[in-house]
PDB file of C-alpha atoms in Angstrom:
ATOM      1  CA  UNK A   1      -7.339 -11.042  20.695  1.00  0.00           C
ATOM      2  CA  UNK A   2      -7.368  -7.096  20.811  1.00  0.00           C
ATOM      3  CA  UNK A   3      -6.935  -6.563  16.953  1.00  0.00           C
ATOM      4  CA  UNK A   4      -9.475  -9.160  16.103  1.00  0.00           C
ATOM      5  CA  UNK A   5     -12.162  -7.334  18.604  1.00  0.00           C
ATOM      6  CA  UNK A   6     -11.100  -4.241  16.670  1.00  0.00           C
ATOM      7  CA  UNK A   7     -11.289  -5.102  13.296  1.00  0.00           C
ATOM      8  CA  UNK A   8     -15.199  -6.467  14.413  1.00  0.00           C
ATOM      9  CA  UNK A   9     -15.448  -2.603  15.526  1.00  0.00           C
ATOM     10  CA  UNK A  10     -14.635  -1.098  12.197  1.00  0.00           C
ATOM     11  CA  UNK A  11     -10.732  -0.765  12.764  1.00  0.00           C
ATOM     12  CA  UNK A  12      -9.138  -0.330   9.362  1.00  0.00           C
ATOM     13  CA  UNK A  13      -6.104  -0.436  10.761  1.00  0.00           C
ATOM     14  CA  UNK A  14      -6.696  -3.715  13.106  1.00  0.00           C
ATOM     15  CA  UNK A  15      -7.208  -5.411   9.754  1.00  0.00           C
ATOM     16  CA  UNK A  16      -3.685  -4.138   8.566  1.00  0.00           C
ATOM     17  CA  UNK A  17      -2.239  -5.531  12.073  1.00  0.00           C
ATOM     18  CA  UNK A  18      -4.015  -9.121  11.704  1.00  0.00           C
ATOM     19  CA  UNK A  19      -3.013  -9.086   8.565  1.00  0.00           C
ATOM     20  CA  UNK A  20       1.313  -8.940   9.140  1.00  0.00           C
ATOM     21  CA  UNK A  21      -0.132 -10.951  12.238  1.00  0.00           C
ATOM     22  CA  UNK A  22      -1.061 -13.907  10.022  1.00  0.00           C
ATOM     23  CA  UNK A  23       1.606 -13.631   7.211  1.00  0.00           C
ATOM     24  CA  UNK A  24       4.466 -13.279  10.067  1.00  0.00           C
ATOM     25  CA  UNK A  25       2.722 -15.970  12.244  1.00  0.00           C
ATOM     26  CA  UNK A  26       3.648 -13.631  14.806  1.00  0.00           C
ATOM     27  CA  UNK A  27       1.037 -14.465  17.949  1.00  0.00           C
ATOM     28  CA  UNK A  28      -1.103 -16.871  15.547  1.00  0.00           C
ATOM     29  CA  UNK A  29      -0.036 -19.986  13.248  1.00  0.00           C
ATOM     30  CA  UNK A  30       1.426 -18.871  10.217  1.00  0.00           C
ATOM     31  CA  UNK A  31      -1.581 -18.500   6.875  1.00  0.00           C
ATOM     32  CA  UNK A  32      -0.607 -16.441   4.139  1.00  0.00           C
ATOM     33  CA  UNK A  33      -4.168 -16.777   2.590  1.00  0.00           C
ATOM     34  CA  UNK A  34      -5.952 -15.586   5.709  1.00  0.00           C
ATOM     35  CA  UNK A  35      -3.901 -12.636   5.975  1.00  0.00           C
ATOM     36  CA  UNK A  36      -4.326 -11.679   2.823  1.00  0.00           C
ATOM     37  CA  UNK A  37      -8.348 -11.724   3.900  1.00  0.00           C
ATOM     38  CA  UNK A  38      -7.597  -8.991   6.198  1.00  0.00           C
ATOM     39  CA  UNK A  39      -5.869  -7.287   3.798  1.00  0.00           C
ATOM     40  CA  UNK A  40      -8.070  -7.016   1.053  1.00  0.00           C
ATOM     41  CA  UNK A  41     -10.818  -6.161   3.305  1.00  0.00           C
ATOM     42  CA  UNK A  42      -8.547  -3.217   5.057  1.00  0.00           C
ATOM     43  CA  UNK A  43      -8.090  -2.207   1.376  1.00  0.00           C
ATOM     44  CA  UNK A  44     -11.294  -2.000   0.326  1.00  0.00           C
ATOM     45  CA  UNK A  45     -12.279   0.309   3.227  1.00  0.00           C
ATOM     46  CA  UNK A  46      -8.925   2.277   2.053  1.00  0.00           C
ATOM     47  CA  UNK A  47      -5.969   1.483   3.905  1.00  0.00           C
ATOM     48  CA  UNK A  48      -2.862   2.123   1.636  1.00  0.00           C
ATOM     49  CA  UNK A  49      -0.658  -0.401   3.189  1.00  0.00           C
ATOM     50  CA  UNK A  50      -3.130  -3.122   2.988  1.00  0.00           C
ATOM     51  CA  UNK A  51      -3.111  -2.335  -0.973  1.00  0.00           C
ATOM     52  CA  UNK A  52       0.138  -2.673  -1.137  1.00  0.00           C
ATOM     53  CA  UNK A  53       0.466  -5.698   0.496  1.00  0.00           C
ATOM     54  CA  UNK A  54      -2.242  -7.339  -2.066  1.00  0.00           C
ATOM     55  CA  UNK A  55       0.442  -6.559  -4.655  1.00  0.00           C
ATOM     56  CA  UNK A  56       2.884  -7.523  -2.885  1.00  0.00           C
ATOM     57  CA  UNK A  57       1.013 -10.986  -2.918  1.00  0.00           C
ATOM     58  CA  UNK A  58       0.213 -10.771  -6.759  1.00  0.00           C
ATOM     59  CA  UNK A  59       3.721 -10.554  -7.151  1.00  0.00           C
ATOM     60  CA  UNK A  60       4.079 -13.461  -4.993  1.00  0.00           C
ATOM     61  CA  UNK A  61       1.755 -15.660  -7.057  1.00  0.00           C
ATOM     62  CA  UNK A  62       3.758 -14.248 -10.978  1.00  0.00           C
ATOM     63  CA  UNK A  63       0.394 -12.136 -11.480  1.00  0.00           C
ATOM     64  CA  UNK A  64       2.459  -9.124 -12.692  1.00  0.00           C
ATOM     65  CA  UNK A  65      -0.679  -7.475 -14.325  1.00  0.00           C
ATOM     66  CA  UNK A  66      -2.823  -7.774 -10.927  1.00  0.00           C
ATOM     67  CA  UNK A  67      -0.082  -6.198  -8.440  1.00  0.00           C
ATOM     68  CA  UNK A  68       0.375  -3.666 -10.871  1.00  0.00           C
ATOM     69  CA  UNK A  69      -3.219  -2.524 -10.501  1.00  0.00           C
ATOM     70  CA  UNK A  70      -2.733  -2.871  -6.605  1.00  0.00           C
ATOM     71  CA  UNK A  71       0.272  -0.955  -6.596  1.00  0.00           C
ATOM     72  CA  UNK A  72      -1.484   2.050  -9.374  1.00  0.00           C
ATOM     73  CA  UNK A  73      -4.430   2.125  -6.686  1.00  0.00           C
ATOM     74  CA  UNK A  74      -2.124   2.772  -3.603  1.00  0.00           C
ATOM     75  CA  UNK A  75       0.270   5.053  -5.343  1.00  0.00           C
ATOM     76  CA  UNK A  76      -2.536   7.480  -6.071  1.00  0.00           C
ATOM     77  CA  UNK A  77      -3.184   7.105  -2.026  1.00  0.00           C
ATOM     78  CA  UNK A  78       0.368   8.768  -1.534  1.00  0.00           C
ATOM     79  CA  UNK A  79       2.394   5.249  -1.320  1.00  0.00           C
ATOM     80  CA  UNK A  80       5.907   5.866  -2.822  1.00  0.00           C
ATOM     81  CA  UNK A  81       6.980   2.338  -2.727  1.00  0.00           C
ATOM     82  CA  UNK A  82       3.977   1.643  -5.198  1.00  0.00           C
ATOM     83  CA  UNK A  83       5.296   3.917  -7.576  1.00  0.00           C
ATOM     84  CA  UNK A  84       8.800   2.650  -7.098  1.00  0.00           C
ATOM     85  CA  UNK A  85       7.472  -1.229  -7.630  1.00  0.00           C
ATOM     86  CA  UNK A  86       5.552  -0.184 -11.108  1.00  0.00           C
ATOM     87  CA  UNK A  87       8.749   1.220 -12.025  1.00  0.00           C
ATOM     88  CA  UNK A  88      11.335  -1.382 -11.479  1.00  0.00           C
ATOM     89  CA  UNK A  89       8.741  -3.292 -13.686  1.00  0.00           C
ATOM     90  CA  UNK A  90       8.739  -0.577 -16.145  1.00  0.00           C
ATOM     91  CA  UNK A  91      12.559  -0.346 -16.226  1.00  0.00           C
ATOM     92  CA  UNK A  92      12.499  -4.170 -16.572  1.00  0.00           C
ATOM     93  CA  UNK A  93      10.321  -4.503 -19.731  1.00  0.00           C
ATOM     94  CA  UNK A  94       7.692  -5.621 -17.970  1.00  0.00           C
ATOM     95  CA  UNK A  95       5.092  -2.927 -16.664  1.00  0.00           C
ATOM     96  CA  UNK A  96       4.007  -0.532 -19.335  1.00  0.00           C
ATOM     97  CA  UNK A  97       4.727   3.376 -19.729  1.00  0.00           C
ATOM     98  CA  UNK A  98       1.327   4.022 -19.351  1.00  0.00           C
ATOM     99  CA  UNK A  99       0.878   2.317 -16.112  1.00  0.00           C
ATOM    100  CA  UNK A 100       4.374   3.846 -14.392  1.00  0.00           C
ATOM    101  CA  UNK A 101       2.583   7.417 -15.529  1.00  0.00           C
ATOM    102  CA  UNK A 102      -0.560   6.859 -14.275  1.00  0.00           C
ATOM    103  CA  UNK A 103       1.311   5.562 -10.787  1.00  0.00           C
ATOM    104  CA  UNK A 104       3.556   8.861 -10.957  1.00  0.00           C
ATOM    105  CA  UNK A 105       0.671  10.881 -12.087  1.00  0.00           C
ATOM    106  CA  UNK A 106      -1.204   9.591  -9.129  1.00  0.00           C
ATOM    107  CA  UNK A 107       1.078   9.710  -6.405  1.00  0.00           C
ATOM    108  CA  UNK A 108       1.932  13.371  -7.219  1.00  0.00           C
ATOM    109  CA  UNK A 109      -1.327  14.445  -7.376  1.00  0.00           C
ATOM    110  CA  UNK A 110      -1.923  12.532  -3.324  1.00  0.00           C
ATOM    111  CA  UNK A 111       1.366  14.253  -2.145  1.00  0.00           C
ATOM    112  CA  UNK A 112       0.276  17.571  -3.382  1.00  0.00           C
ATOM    113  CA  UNK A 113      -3.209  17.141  -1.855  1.00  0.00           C
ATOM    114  CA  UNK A 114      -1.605  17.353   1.474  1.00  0.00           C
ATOM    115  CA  UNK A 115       1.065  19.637   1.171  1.00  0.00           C
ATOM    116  CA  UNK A 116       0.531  22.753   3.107  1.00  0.00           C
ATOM    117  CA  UNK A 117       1.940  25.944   3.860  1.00  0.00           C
ATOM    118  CA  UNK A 118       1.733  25.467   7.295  1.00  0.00           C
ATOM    119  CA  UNK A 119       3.428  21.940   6.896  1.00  0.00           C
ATOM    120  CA  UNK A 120       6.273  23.161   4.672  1.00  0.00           C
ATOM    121  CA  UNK A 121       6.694  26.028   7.294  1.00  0.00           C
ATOM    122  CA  UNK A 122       7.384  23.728  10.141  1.00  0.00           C
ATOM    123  CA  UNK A 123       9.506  21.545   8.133  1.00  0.00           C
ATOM    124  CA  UNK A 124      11.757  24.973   6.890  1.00  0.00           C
ATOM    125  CA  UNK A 125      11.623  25.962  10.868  1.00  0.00           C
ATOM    126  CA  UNK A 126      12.657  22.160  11.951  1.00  0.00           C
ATOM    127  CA  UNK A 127      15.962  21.773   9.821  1.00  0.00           C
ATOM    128  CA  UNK A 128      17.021  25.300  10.718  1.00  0.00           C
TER     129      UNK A 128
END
């Protein structure tokens, strides 16, 4: 397979595709534990959405306390769904203050990192 032969050549993304490849079962059989594999590996080499899907999984399994640290990890990447997760938790009585802040704190700080002028300027230019 083409994503597999990627992944072998340092694809970070690959890993993210065989990953919803093997949770879906879409092209292979069906193995939630093997994509999760390709997932935490795609995460440890920094792919965002491969963090969030190990929370995703944590939550999955009841280990609130695990996707939480997932989810703080890829919201300081720039992932808004993170911080959205950490804060239905929050709002629930389950997550903490501190960890919804540190998400929030995080995820500002990523968006602001690649803000631009430049980027702002096209944006003002494209919804004129």
């Amino acid at each position: 397979e083409l994503f597999t032969e990627a992944a072998e050549l340092g694809s970070i993304e690959a890993l993210f595709d065989l990953g919803n490849a093997y949770f879906h079962g879409e092209g292979v059989q069906q193995d939630k534990g093997k994509a999760n594999e390709f997932y935490k590996e795609g995460a440890m080499q920094g792919h965002v959405e491969c963090r969030y899907n190990l929370g995703q999984a944590e939550i999955r399994k009841g280990d609130l306390d695990r996707a939480v640290r997932h989810w703080v990890i890829s919201a300081k990447m720039g992932h808004e769904n993170s911080v959205e997760n950490i804060k239905k938790l929050f709002t629930a009585g389950v997550g903490t203050k501190d960890q919804y802040m540190e998400a929030l704190r995080g995820y500002q700080n990523a968006v602001e990192e690649v803000k631009s002028h430049d980027r702002d300027e096209v944006k003002r230019l494209g919804s004129t």
